mmCIF file of C-alpha atoms in Angstrom:
data_model
loop_
_atom_site.group_PDB
_atom_site.id
_atom_site.type_symbol
_atom_site.label_atom_id
_atom_site.label_comp_id
_atom_site.label_asym_id
_atom_site.label_seq_id
_atom_site.Cartn_x
_atom_site.Cartn_y
_atom_site.Cartn_z
ATOM 1 C CA MET A 16 3.758 -71.067 -2.300
ATOM 2 C CA ARG A 17 5.839 -67.810 -2.537
ATOM 3 C CA PRO A 18 8.947 -67.454 -0.614
ATOM 4 C CA GLN A 19 9.062 -64.960 2.104
ATOM 5 C CA PRO A 20 11.459 -62.067 1.861
ATOM 6 C CA THR A 21 14.322 -62.321 4.192
ATOM 7 C CA ALA A 22 15.387 -59.584 6.659
ATOM 8 C CA ASP A 23 18.432 -58.723 4.305
ATOM 9 C CA THR A 24 16.093 -58.302 1.322
ATOM 10 C CA ARG A 25 13.741 -56.056 3.487
ATOM 11 C CA SER A 26 16.543 -54.080 4.474
ATOM 12 C CA THR A 27 17.850 -53.676 0.900
ATOM 13 C CA VAL A 28 14.425 -52.549 -0.371
ATOM 14 C CA GLU A 29 13.951 -50.169 2.464
ATOM 15 C CA THR A 30 17.385 -48.649 1.811
ATOM 16 C CA VAL A 31 16.739 -48.178 -2.193
ATOM 17 C CA GLN A 32 13.358 -46.571 -1.177
ATOM 18 C CA THR A 33 15.469 -44.131 1.038
ATOM 19 C CA VAL A 34 17.974 -43.448 -1.617
ATOM 20 C CA GLU A 35 15.031 -42.507 -4.150
ATOM 21 C CA THR A 36 13.301 -40.422 -1.765
ATOM 22 C CA VAL A 37 16.563 -38.293 -0.583
ATOM 23 C CA PHE A 38 17.396 -38.075 -4.251
ATOM 24 C CA ARG A 39 14.107 -36.573 -4.982
ATOM 25 C CA MET A 40 14.393 -34.087 -2.173
ATOM 26 C CA GLU A 41 18.067 -33.212 -2.909
ATOM 27 C CA SER A 42 18.693 -33.454 -6.675
ATOM 28 C CA PRO A 43 18.274 -29.576 -7.136
ATOM 29 C CA ARG A 44 21.210 -29.075 -4.753
ATOM 30 C CA VAL A 45 23.314 -31.994 -6.260
ATOM 31 C CA ILE A 46 22.610 -30.694 -9.998
ATOM 32 C CA ALA A 47 23.469 -26.938 -8.670
ATOM 33 C CA ALA A 48 26.591 -28.107 -7.032
ATOM 34 C CA ALA A 49 27.743 -29.846 -10.297
ATOM 35 C CA ALA A 50 26.672 -27.201 -12.696
ATOM 36 C CA ARG A 51 28.632 -24.724 -10.711
ATOM 37 C CA VAL A 52 31.798 -26.820 -11.450
ATOM 38 C CA VAL A 53 31.107 -27.920 -15.044
ATOM 39 C CA ARG A 54 29.153 -24.996 -16.259
ATOM 40 C CA ASP A 55 26.653 -27.369 -18.123
ATOM 41 C CA VAL A 56 23.372 -28.062 -16.878
ATOM 42 C CA GLY A 57 22.935 -31.122 -19.030
ATOM 43 C CA ILE A 58 26.214 -32.635 -17.741
ATOM 44 C CA ALA A 59 25.379 -31.477 -14.369
ATOM 45 C CA GLU A 60 22.100 -33.594 -14.360
ATOM 46 C CA GLU A 61 24.103 -36.744 -15.694
ATOM 47 C CA LEU A 62 26.613 -36.289 -12.850
ATOM 48 C CA ALA A 63 23.787 -36.388 -10.369
ATOM 49 C CA GLN A 64 22.400 -39.389 -11.871
ATOM 50 C CA ASP A 65 25.958 -40.895 -11.268
ATOM 51 C CA ALA A 66 25.745 -39.917 -7.646
ATOM 52 C CA LEU A 67 22.181 -41.616 -7.401
ATOM 53 C CA VAL A 68 23.651 -44.805 -9.067
ATOM 54 C CA ALA A 69 26.611 -44.874 -6.771
ATOM 55 C CA ALA A 70 24.390 -44.383 -3.615
ATOM 56 C CA LEU A 71 22.051 -47.221 -4.925
ATOM 57 C CA GLU A 72 25.400 -49.621 -5.183
ATOM 58 C CA GLN A 73 26.898 -48.288 -2.017
ATOM 59 C CA TRP A 74 24.162 -47.605 0.666
ATOM 60 C CA PRO A 75 22.755 -51.018 0.629
ATOM 61 C CA ARG A 76 26.117 -52.442 1.395
ATOM 62 C CA ASP A 77 27.549 -49.869 3.697
ATOM 63 C CA GLY A 78 24.591 -48.165 5.326
ATOM 64 C CA ILE A 79 22.816 -44.842 4.832
ATOM 65 C CA PRO A 80 25.199 -42.043 5.559
ATOM 66 C CA ASP A 81 24.448 -39.636 8.329
ATOM 67 C CA ASN A 82 23.939 -36.822 5.916
ATOM 68 C CA PRO A 83 22.666 -38.504 2.778
ATOM 69 C CA GLY A 84 22.052 -35.045 1.050
ATOM 70 C CA ALA A 85 25.574 -33.968 1.616
ATOM 71 C CA TRP A 86 26.918 -37.394 0.397
ATOM 72 C CA LEU A 87 24.922 -37.085 -3.043
ATOM 73 C CA THR A 88 26.235 -33.683 -3.337
ATOM 74 C CA ALA A 89 29.871 -34.468 -2.610
ATOM 75 C CA THR A 90 29.807 -37.504 -4.986
ATOM 76 C CA ALA A 91 28.489 -35.475 -7.733
ATOM 77 C CA ARG A 92 30.937 -32.647 -7.029
ATOM 78 C CA ARG A 93 33.757 -35.101 -6.847
ATOM 79 C CA ARG A 94 32.857 -36.537 -10.328
ATOM 80 C CA ALA A 95 32.469 -32.912 -11.830
ATOM 81 C CA VAL A 96 35.953 -31.999 -10.529
ATOM 82 C CA ASP A 97 37.379 -35.287 -12.014
ATOM 83 C CA LEU A 98 35.581 -34.446 -15.320
ATOM 84 C CA VAL A 99 37.181 -30.634 -15.550
ATOM 85 C CA ARG A 100 40.774 -32.137 -14.739
ATOM 86 C CA ARG A 101 40.158 -34.792 -17.416
ATOM 87 C CA ARG A 102 39.204 -32.024 -19.709
ATOM 88 C CA GLU A 103 42.235 -29.645 -18.669
ATOM 89 C CA ASN A 104 44.566 -32.701 -19.241
ATOM 90 C CA TYR A 105 43.090 -33.227 -22.615
ATOM 91 C CA ALA A 106 43.346 -29.553 -23.427
ATOM 92 C CA ARG A 107 47.169 -29.417 -22.241
ATOM 93 C CA LYS A 108 48.057 -32.434 -24.310
ATOM 94 C CA LEU A 109 46.495 -31.310 -27.350
ATOM 95 C CA ALA A 110 48.167 -27.661 -26.830
ATOM 96 C CA GLU A 111 51.375 -29.372 -26.897
ATOM 97 C CA ILE A 112 50.944 -30.231 -30.373
ATOM 98 C CA GLY A 113 49.823 -26.769 -31.363
ATOM 99 C CA ARG A 114 46.094 -26.910 -31.231
ATOM 100 C CA ASP A 115 44.378 -23.796 -29.987
ATOM 101 C CA LEU A 116 41.808 -25.174 -27.642
ATOM 102 C CA ALA A 117 41.297 -21.987 -25.596
ATOM 103 C CA ASP A 118 37.454 -22.396 -25.804
ATOM 104 C CA ALA A 119 37.662 -25.955 -24.556
ATOM 105 C CA ALA A 120 39.087 -25.133 -21.268
ATOM 106 C CA PRO A 121 36.744 -25.223 -18.492
ATOM 107 C CA PRO A 122 36.261 -22.788 -15.679
ATOM 108 C CA PRO A 123 38.334 -23.297 -12.343
ATOM 109 C CA GLU A 124 36.813 -24.997 -9.476
ATOM 110 C CA PRO A 125 34.598 -22.609 -7.510
ATOM 111 C CA ALA A 126 36.404 -21.032 -4.570
ATOM 112 C CA ASP A 127 33.290 -21.746 -2.028
ATOM 113 C CA PRO A 128 31.990 -25.218 -3.220
ATOM 114 C CA GLU A 129 29.529 -25.251 -0.002
ATOM 115 C CA ASP A 130 27.437 -22.226 -0.932
ATOM 116 C CA ILE A 131 24.554 -24.281 -1.916
ATOM 117 C CA ASP A 132 21.868 -21.695 -1.743
ATOM 118 C CA ASP A 133 23.617 -19.479 -4.115
ATOM 119 C CA ASP A 134 24.085 -22.483 -6.562
ATOM 120 C CA LEU A 135 20.425 -23.129 -6.489
ATOM 121 C CA LEU A 136 19.546 -19.222 -7.365
ATOM 122 C CA ARG A 137 22.500 -19.495 -9.922
ATOM 123 C CA LEU A 138 20.701 -22.454 -11.607
ATOM 124 C CA VAL A 139 17.355 -20.748 -11.452
ATOM 125 C CA PHE A 140 18.769 -17.702 -13.444
ATOM 126 C CA THR A 141 20.920 -19.822 -15.768
ATOM 127 C CA THR A 142 17.953 -21.923 -16.816
ATOM 128 C CA CYS A 143 15.619 -18.841 -17.344
ATOM 129 C CA HIS A 144 18.152 -17.410 -19.948
ATOM 130 C CA PRO A 145 16.355 -15.449 -22.521
ATOM 131 C CA VAL A 146 18.007 -17.657 -25.354
ATOM 132 C CA LEU A 147 15.349 -19.974 -24.248
ATOM 133 C CA SER A 148 12.032 -19.657 -25.160
ATOM 134 C CA ALA A 149 9.434 -19.075 -22.037
ATOM 135 C CA GLU A 150 7.981 -22.476 -22.127
ATOM 136 C CA ALA A 151 11.432 -23.982 -22.220
ATOM 137 C CA ARG A 152 12.879 -21.925 -19.345
ATOM 138 C CA CYS A 153 10.050 -23.194 -17.207
ATOM 139 C CA ALA A 154 10.094 -26.832 -18.197
ATOM 140 C CA LEU A 155 13.758 -27.016 -17.786
ATOM 141 C CA THR A 156 13.911 -25.160 -14.162
ATOM 142 C CA LEU A 157 11.050 -27.342 -12.963
ATOM 143 C CA ARG A 158 12.955 -30.581 -14.306
ATOM 144 C CA LEU A 159 16.364 -29.450 -12.575
ATOM 145 C CA LEU A 160 15.408 -27.379 -9.664
ATOM 146 C CA GLY A 161 11.921 -28.690 -8.952
ATOM 147 C CA GLY A 162 12.897 -32.258 -9.256
ATOM 148 C CA LEU A 163 9.625 -32.787 -11.384
ATOM 149 C CA THR A 164 9.015 -35.636 -13.771
ATOM 150 C CA THR A 165 8.095 -34.853 -17.440
ATOM 151 C CA ALA A 166 4.385 -36.082 -16.499
ATOM 152 C CA GLU A 167 4.406 -33.678 -13.610
ATOM 153 C CA ILE A 168 5.396 -30.732 -15.908
ATOM 154 C CA ALA A 169 3.075 -31.486 -18.527
ATOM 155 C CA ARG A 170 0.309 -31.577 -15.952
ATOM 156 C CA SER A 171 1.256 -28.230 -14.402
ATOM 157 C CA TYR A 172 1.178 -26.541 -18.041
ATOM 158 C CA LEU A 173 -1.661 -28.740 -19.437
ATOM 159 C CA VAL A 174 0.418 -29.730 -22.387
ATOM 160 C CA PRO A 175 1.288 -33.416 -23.740
ATOM 161 C CA GLU A 176 4.381 -35.122 -22.194
ATOM 162 C CA PRO A 177 6.325 -35.396 -25.412
ATOM 163 C CA THR A 178 6.062 -31.779 -25.944
ATOM 164 C CA VAL A 179 7.695 -31.300 -22.400
ATOM 165 C CA ALA A 180 10.462 -33.782 -22.976
ATOM 166 C CA GLN A 181 11.478 -32.166 -26.214
ATOM 167 C CA ARG A 182 11.503 -28.652 -24.551
ATOM 168 C CA VAL A 183 13.641 -29.983 -21.898
ATOM 169 C CA VAL A 184 16.300 -31.699 -24.332
ATOM 170 C CA ARG A 185 16.310 -28.673 -26.711
ATOM 171 C CA ALA A 186 16.762 -26.255 -23.747
ATOM 172 C CA LYS A 187 19.837 -28.092 -22.379
ATOM 173 C CA ARG A 188 21.454 -28.389 -25.966
ATOM 174 C CA THR A 189 20.947 -24.598 -26.335
ATOM 175 C CA LEU A 190 22.397 -23.558 -23.201
ATOM 176 C CA ALA A 191 25.496 -25.809 -23.954
ATOM 177 C CA ARG A 192 25.846 -24.483 -27.448
ATOM 178 C CA ARG A 193 25.482 -20.824 -26.494
ATOM 179 C CA ASN A 194 27.827 -21.412 -23.515
ATOM 180 C CA VAL A 195 25.542 -19.359 -21.036
ATOM 181 C CA ALA A 196 27.290 -18.512 -18.025
ATOM 182 C CA PHE A 197 26.258 -20.214 -14.813
ATOM 183 C CA GLU A 198 25.670 -17.027 -12.635
ATOM 184 C CA VAL A 199 22.965 -14.526 -11.203
ATOM 185 C CA PRO A 200 23.333 -11.632 -13.747
ATOM 186 C CA TYR A 201 23.163 -8.012 -12.825
ATOM 187 C CA GLY A 202 21.328 -4.812 -14.001
ATOM 188 C CA PRO A 203 19.096 -5.282 -17.402
ATOM 189 C CA ASP A 204 19.924 -8.923 -17.863
ATOM 190 C CA ARG A 205 18.644 -9.628 -14.403
ATOM 191 C CA GLU A 206 15.472 -7.540 -14.918
ATOM 192 C CA ALA A 207 15.012 -9.606 -18.360
ATOM 193 C CA ARG A 208 14.849 -12.711 -16.600
ATOM 194 C CA LEU A 209 12.906 -11.887 -13.496
ATOM 195 C CA GLY A 210 9.538 -12.898 -14.974
ATOM 196 C CA SER A 211 10.572 -16.413 -15.642
ATOM 197 C CA VAL A 212 12.367 -16.785 -12.473
ATOM 198 C CA LEU A 213 9.251 -15.758 -10.663
ATOM 199 C CA ASP A 214 7.120 -18.267 -12.824
ATOM 200 C CA VAL A 215 9.260 -21.121 -12.030
ATOM 201 C CA ILE A 216 9.584 -20.417 -8.148
ATOM 202 C CA TYR A 217 5.906 -20.134 -8.066
ATOM 203 C CA LEU A 218 5.244 -23.499 -9.875
ATOM 204 C CA ILE A 219 8.000 -25.315 -7.753
ATOM 205 C CA PHE A 220 6.285 -23.948 -4.515
ATOM 206 C CA ASN A 221 2.653 -25.191 -6.025
ATOM 207 C CA GLU A 222 4.154 -28.855 -6.707
ATOM 208 C CA GLY A 223 5.058 -28.930 -3.055
ATOM 209 C CA TYR A 224 1.878 -27.483 -1.724
ATOM 210 C CA ALA A 225 -0.162 -29.667 -4.048
ATOM 211 C CA ALA A 226 1.685 -32.792 -5.475
ATOM 212 C CA THR A 227 0.642 -33.657 -8.859
ATOM 213 C CA GLU A 228 1.462 -37.215 -8.220
ATOM 214 C CA GLY A 229 2.421 -39.599 -5.538
ATOM 215 C CA ASP A 230 0.882 -40.835 -2.069
ATOM 216 C CA ASP A 231 1.249 -37.426 -0.234
ATOM 217 C CA LEU A 232 -0.461 -34.072 -0.719
ATOM 218 C CA LEU A 233 2.352 -31.972 0.325
ATOM 219 C CA ARG A 234 6.191 -32.038 -0.509
ATOM 220 C CA PRO A 235 7.491 -29.933 2.092
ATOM 221 C CA ALA A 236 10.938 -29.738 0.819
ATOM 222 C CA LEU A 237 9.857 -28.017 -2.580
ATOM 223 C CA CYS A 238 7.731 -25.410 -0.590
ATOM 224 C CA GLU A 239 10.830 -24.491 1.590
ATOM 225 C CA ASP A 240 13.262 -24.233 -1.441
ATOM 226 C CA ALA A 241 10.763 -22.040 -3.337
ATOM 227 C CA LEU A 242 10.202 -19.937 -0.369
ATOM 228 C CA ARG A 243 13.870 -19.547 0.272
ATOM 229 C CA LEU A 244 14.548 -18.428 -3.135
ATOM 230 C CA ALA A 245 11.793 -15.924 -3.263
ATOM 231 C CA ARG A 246 13.087 -14.330 -0.191
ATOM 232 C CA GLN A 247 16.582 -14.233 -1.566
ATOM 233 C CA LEU A 248 15.010 -12.555 -4.798
ATOM 234 C CA THR A 249 13.529 -9.745 -2.452
ATOM 235 C CA GLY A 250 16.960 -8.972 -1.378
ATOM 236 C CA LEU A 251 18.452 -8.885 -4.835
ATOM 237 C CA MET A 252 15.664 -6.686 -6.224
ATOM 238 C CA PRO A 253 14.290 -4.769 -3.402
ATOM 239 C CA GLU A 254 12.639 -2.354 -5.763
ATOM 240 C CA GLU A 255 10.840 -4.979 -7.780
ATOM 241 C CA SER A 256 7.162 -5.092 -6.620
ATOM 242 C CA GLU A 257 6.523 -8.740 -8.286
ATOM 243 C CA ALA A 258 9.450 -10.160 -6.384
ATOM 244 C CA HIS A 259 7.884 -8.941 -2.852
ATOM 245 C CA GLY A 260 4.404 -9.940 -4.370
ATOM 246 C CA LEU A 261 5.640 -13.664 -5.001
ATOM 247 C CA ALA A 262 7.370 -13.809 -1.643
ATOM 248 C CA ALA A 263 4.251 -12.444 0.081
ATOM 249 C CA LEU A 264 2.049 -15.050 -1.695
ATOM 250 C CA LEU A 265 4.147 -17.978 -0.796
ATOM 251 C CA GLU A 266 4.565 -16.706 2.893
ATOM 252 C CA PHE A 267 0.663 -16.560 3.261
ATOM 253 C CA GLN A 268 0.362 -20.160 1.240
ATOM 254 C CA ALA A 269 3.049 -21.783 3.663
ATOM 255 C CA SER A 270 1.551 -20.599 6.650
ATOM 256 C CA ARG A 271 -1.547 -22.820 6.076
ATOM 257 C CA MET A 272 0.433 -26.044 5.433
ATOM 258 C CA ALA A 273 0.000 -27.669 8.700
ATOM 259 C CA ALA A 274 -3.670 -27.473 8.516
ATOM 260 C CA ARG A 275 -3.957 -28.806 5.024
ATOM 261 C CA THR A 276 -3.987 -32.391 6.009
ATOM 262 C CA GLY A 277 -5.305 -34.442 8.945
ATOM 263 C CA PRO A 278 -3.149 -36.787 11.082
ATOM 264 C CA ASP A 279 -3.320 -39.564 8.544
ATOM 265 C CA GLY A 280 -2.336 -37.281 5.548
ATOM 266 C CA THR A 281 -5.928 -36.730 4.383
ATOM 267 C CA PRO A 282 -6.478 -33.321 2.754
ATOM 268 C CA VAL A 283 -8.477 -30.965 4.674
ATOM 269 C CA LEU A 284 -10.485 -28.287 2.759
ATOM 270 C CA LEU A 285 -9.971 -24.697 3.226
ATOM 271 C CA ARG A 286 -13.234 -24.353 4.760
ATOM 272 C CA ASP A 287 -12.617 -27.147 7.235
ATOM 273 C CA GLN A 288 -9.145 -26.225 8.183
ATOM 274 C CA ASN A 289 -8.321 -25.312 11.898
ATOM 275 C CA ARG A 290 -7.094 -21.769 11.521
ATOM 276 C CA ALA A 291 -5.589 -21.943 14.921
ATOM 277 C CA ARG A 292 -2.827 -24.283 13.122
ATOM 278 C CA TRP A 293 -1.983 -21.436 10.626
ATOM 279 C CA ASN A 294 1.434 -20.144 11.191
ATOM 280 C CA ARG A 295 1.197 -16.676 12.504
ATOM 281 C CA LEU A 296 4.649 -15.909 11.992
ATOM 282 C CA LEU A 297 4.533 -16.618 8.130
ATOM 283 C CA ILE A 298 1.381 -14.496 7.992
ATOM 284 C CA ALA A 299 3.004 -11.657 9.563
ATOM 285 C CA ARG A 300 5.784 -11.923 7.127
ATOM 286 C CA GLY A 301 3.401 -12.094 4.027
ATOM 287 C CA ILE A 302 1.724 -8.987 5.371
ATOM 288 C CA THR A 303 5.183 -7.174 5.433
ATOM 289 C CA ALA A 304 6.276 -8.334 1.937
ATOM 290 C CA LEU A 305 2.650 -7.477 0.647
ATOM 291 C CA THR A 306 3.165 -3.902 1.985
ATOM 292 C CA ARG A 307 6.471 -3.656 0.288
ATOM 293 C CA ALA A 308 5.051 -4.761 -3.199
ATOM 294 C CA THR A 309 2.356 -2.263 -2.738
ATOM 295 C CA THR A 310 4.563 0.603 -1.994
ATOM 296 C CA THR A 311 7.307 0.320 -4.682
ATOM 297 C CA GLY A 312 4.956 2.222 -6.951
ATOM 298 C CA GLY A 313 3.109 1.491 -9.995
ATOM 299 C CA PRO A 314 0.020 -1.131 -10.406
ATOM 300 C CA LEU A 315 -0.051 -4.275 -8.747
ATOM 301 C CA GLY A 316 1.121 -7.268 -10.798
ATOM 302 C CA PRO A 317 -0.185 -10.787 -11.003
ATOM 303 C CA TYR A 318 1.740 -12.255 -7.897
ATOM 304 C CA ALA A 319 0.965 -9.066 -5.825
ATOM 305 C CA LEU A 320 -2.747 -9.504 -6.671
ATOM 306 C CA GLN A 321 -2.789 -13.179 -5.613
ATOM 307 C CA ALA A 322 -0.879 -12.179 -2.557
ATOM 308 C CA ALA A 323 -3.646 -9.702 -1.647
ATOM 309 C CA ILE A 324 -6.345 -12.438 -2.295
ATOM 310 C CA ALA A 325 -4.333 -14.907 0.288
ATOM 311 C CA ALA A 326 -4.338 -12.106 2.691
ATOM 312 C CA CYS A 327 -8.018 -11.894 2.736
ATOM 313 C CA HIS A 328 -7.998 -15.451 3.759
ATOM 314 C CA ALA A 329 -5.377 -14.933 6.276
ATOM 315 C CA HIS A 330 -7.347 -11.965 7.892
ATOM 316 C CA ALA A 331 -10.534 -13.849 7.962
ATOM 317 C CA PRO A 332 -11.487 -15.575 11.340
ATOM 318 C CA SER A 333 -13.428 -18.185 9.590
ATOM 319 C CA TYR A 334 -14.169 -19.468 6.175
ATOM 320 C CA ASP A 335 -17.804 -17.837 5.961
ATOM 321 C CA ASP A 336 -16.445 -14.605 7.592
ATOM 322 C CA THR A 337 -14.007 -14.267 4.462
ATOM 323 C CA ASP A 338 -14.390 -11.092 2.483
ATOM 324 C CA TRP A 339 -15.599 -13.009 -0.740
ATOM 325 C CA ALA A 340 -16.821 -9.835 -2.631
ATOM 326 C CA ARG A 341 -13.246 -8.376 -2.459
ATOM 327 C CA ILE A 342 -11.665 -11.582 -3.338
ATOM 328 C CA ALA A 343 -14.108 -11.893 -6.500
ATOM 329 C CA THR A 344 -13.065 -8.274 -7.429
ATOM 330 C CA LEU A 345 -9.114 -8.962 -7.070
ATOM 331 C CA TYR A 346 -9.688 -12.262 -9.218
ATOM 332 C CA ALA A 347 -11.439 -9.987 -11.847
ATOM 333 C CA MET A 348 -8.365 -7.491 -11.661
ATOM 334 C CA LEU A 349 -6.118 -10.751 -11.930
ATOM 335 C CA ALA A 350 -8.050 -11.792 -15.071
ATOM 336 C CA ALA A 351 -7.459 -8.145 -16.597
ATOM 337 C CA ARG A 352 -3.652 -8.272 -15.982
ATOM 338 C CA ALA A 353 -2.952 -12.049 -16.449
ATOM 339 C CA PRO A 354 -5.954 -13.824 -18.143
ATOM 340 C CA SER A 355 -6.108 -17.594 -18.116
ATOM 341 C CA PRO A 356 -8.807 -20.298 -17.607
ATOM 342 C CA VAL A 357 -7.481 -21.446 -14.052
ATOM 343 C CA VAL A 358 -7.812 -17.762 -12.812
ATOM 344 C CA GLU A 359 -11.411 -17.744 -14.097
ATOM 345 C CA LEU A 360 -11.937 -21.063 -12.284
ATOM 346 C CA ASN A 361 -10.707 -19.565 -9.133
ATOM 347 C CA ARG A 362 -12.874 -16.369 -9.830
ATOM 348 C CA ALA A 363 -15.949 -18.797 -9.878
ATOM 349 C CA VAL A 364 -15.227 -20.066 -6.484
ATOM 350 C CA ALA A 365 -15.152 -16.505 -4.966
ATOM 351 C CA VAL A 366 -18.272 -15.549 -6.928
ATOM 352 C CA SER A 367 -20.127 -18.632 -5.517
ATOM 353 C CA MET A 368 -19.318 -17.515 -2.099
ATOM 354 C CA ALA A 369 -20.220 -13.617 -2.713
ATOM 355 C CA GLU A 370 -23.156 -14.222 -5.005
ATOM 356 C CA GLY A 371 -24.335 -17.862 -4.758
ATOM 357 C CA PRO A 372 -23.502 -20.945 -6.740
ATOM 358 C CA GLY A 373 -25.858 -20.202 -9.610
ATOM 359 C CA PRO A 374 -23.733 -17.206 -11.041
ATOM 360 C CA ALA A 375 -20.701 -19.198 -10.673
ATOM 361 C CA LEU A 376 -21.870 -22.293 -12.291
ATOM 362 C CA GLU A 377 -22.616 -19.965 -15.468
ATOM 363 C CA ILE A 378 -18.796 -19.139 -15.313
ATOM 364 C CA VAL A 379 -17.629 -22.702 -14.893
ATOM 365 C CA ASP A 380 -20.111 -24.038 -17.708
ATOM 366 C CA GLY A 381 -18.335 -21.576 -19.862
ATOM 367 C CA LEU A 382 -14.826 -23.198 -19.000
ATOM 368 C CA VAL A 383 -15.996 -26.643 -19.764
ATOM 369 C CA ALA A 384 -15.266 -26.618 -23.522
ATOM 370 C CA VAL A 385 -11.633 -24.969 -22.770
ATOM 371 C CA PRO A 386 -9.143 -27.382 -24.220
ATOM 372 C CA ALA A 387 -6.475 -26.407 -21.779
ATOM 373 C CA LEU A 388 -8.885 -27.544 -18.877
ATOM 374 C CA ARG A 389 -10.185 -30.941 -20.428
ATOM 375 C CA ASP A 390 -7.839 -33.055 -18.181
ATOM 376 C CA TYR A 391 -7.791 -30.348 -15.300
ATOM 377 C CA HIS A 392 -9.375 -32.231 -12.274
ATOM 378 C CA LEU A 393 -10.071 -29.291 -10.333
ATOM 379 C CA LEU A 394 -12.732 -28.149 -13.179
ATOM 380 C CA PRO A 395 -15.119 -31.020 -12.424
ATOM 381 C CA SER A 396 -14.247 -30.940 -8.831
ATOM 382 C CA VAL A 397 -15.407 -27.044 -8.440
ATOM 383 C CA ARG A 398 -18.502 -27.997 -10.747
ATOM 384 C CA GLY A 399 -19.452 -30.777 -8.448
ATOM 385 C CA ASP A 400 -19.346 -28.541 -5.595
ATOM 386 C CA LEU A 401 -21.691 -25.994 -7.113
ATOM 387 C CA LEU A 402 -24.152 -28.429 -8.418
ATOM 388 C CA LEU A 403 -24.114 -29.995 -4.926
ATOM 389 C CA ARG A 404 -24.858 -26.737 -3.285
ATOM 390 C CA LEU A 405 -27.809 -26.250 -5.898
ATOM 391 C CA GLY A 406 -29.208 -29.615 -4.774
ATOM 392 C CA ARG A 407 -28.435 -31.568 -8.259
ATOM 393 C CA THR A 408 -26.644 -34.355 -6.234
ATOM 394 C CA THR A 409 -26.710 -37.095 -8.815
ATOM 395 C CA GLU A 410 -24.942 -34.555 -11.251
ATOM 396 C CA ALA A 411 -22.496 -33.578 -8.293
ATOM 397 C CA ARG A 412 -21.496 -36.964 -7.603
ATOM 398 C CA ALA A 413 -20.798 -37.720 -11.304
ATOM 399 C CA GLU A 414 -18.505 -34.622 -11.332
ATOM 400 C CA PHE A 415 -16.782 -35.673 -8.398
ATOM 401 C CA ALA A 416 -16.072 -39.174 -9.840
ATOM 402 C CA ARG A 417 -14.717 -37.649 -13.013
ATOM 403 C CA ALA A 418 -12.264 -35.400 -11.157
ATOM 404 C CA ALA A 419 -11.277 -38.472 -9.007
ATOM 405 C CA ALA A 420 -10.221 -40.072 -12.445
ATOM 406 C CA LEU A 421 -8.261 -37.256 -13.451
ATOM 407 C CA THR A 422 -6.113 -36.691 -10.526
ATOM 408 C CA ARG A 423 -2.767 -38.749 -9.945
ATOM 409 C CA ASN A 424 -2.516 -37.698 -6.468
ATOM 410 C CA ALA A 425 -3.640 -40.651 -4.160
ATOM 411 C CA ARG A 426 -4.755 -38.451 -1.500
ATOM 412 C CA GLU A 427 -6.936 -36.126 -3.579
ATOM 413 C CA ARG A 428 -8.167 -39.166 -5.310
ATOM 414 C CA GLU A 429 -9.588 -40.536 -1.938
ATOM 415 C CA LEU A 430 -11.170 -37.291 -1.087
ATOM 416 C CA LEU A 431 -13.041 -36.952 -4.329
ATOM 417 C CA LEU A 432 -14.131 -40.607 -4.440
ATOM 418 C CA GLY A 433 -15.483 -39.943 -0.916
ATOM 419 C CA ARG A 434 -17.521 -37.237 -2.174
ATOM 420 C CA ALA A 435 -18.708 -39.037 -5.209
ATOM 421 C CA GLU A 436 -19.897 -41.591 -2.660
ATOM 422 C CA GLY A 437 -21.912 -39.024 -0.699
ATOM 423 C CA ARG A 438 -19.122 -39.231 2.182
#
């Protein structure tokens, strides 16, 4: 007979689980705070891990602090400052024997170490520096700021995990080797990084809105961070249409979060959501941001177009009353501006509502052989829905089962398995 865990053992296990949960939520701020001191994102990530180890050692013994996120940040920053001081002492000793180590001297400790939100924005712009490839920028920022695992990033980009791991390691080395400043740049430098910054903020929000892995569909803290960063960007770059477009899109998407899951955490599909639970304040903010995006001049960019699509849903009193024809047209415009198989899959859903499941299935069948969508669970999910509407029940259930096997999110898997079983 196996021994039963004692109260102390259960308490320790619960505390460790709390540490891991808090660190997952707070790691972007912890890394950003440390990076502001040491000016090296790779070292900052190591210092954040040191803070995690300290929490795992101390919290089970001393209890969970009142503000665990601040505890982790303060611990990482303190170790960062100690590291800087050790470097300074080392440089000073070598200088005494005539060595020229001007380049080795670290920057001074920040005057305002509590400026956490600005630190997050600095971290985004730093990891989106043009010395990195576009793929490396997104992978590194999602790893550091989004707190995503290598597996989660790989699934977001539909690429192998080793590829993502290599990108992250090389990106950190490149930033350190090129001595990239930890800052929000100005003028042309800021504009040059804007596209990558927008992309990673969007991907961070998406991971919070529909978690790649885990037991919960939503990770609200990621959505909140992404939304705050998007709003900050509109203040930094008020003439940039796409900054307002991204902010509008995230406002509209965030407005639905309360209705996306049931009381037990089960996902609720868009057509079944109680629209009375949609946040009208966020919708109003989205409309304002979209208006600004459309009045800055020039054609609408991909984020503004996606925001226009989200606005159609926000304005519709019900799923069936949605202007699906306009949404299909907007998706066609989006496919012309930023072609991708995922956009085509979304266009197929709109076409299915505007013209029927038959024409939409033709679009989806054309995507089945696309390598990037081979392990993308939403492809068989959408195909299953179209087959079900066409009365091809057996084929539809097989597609739902395949989608359930592909997803790593427990809540989505339950939903898809239920549809595969005809529930």
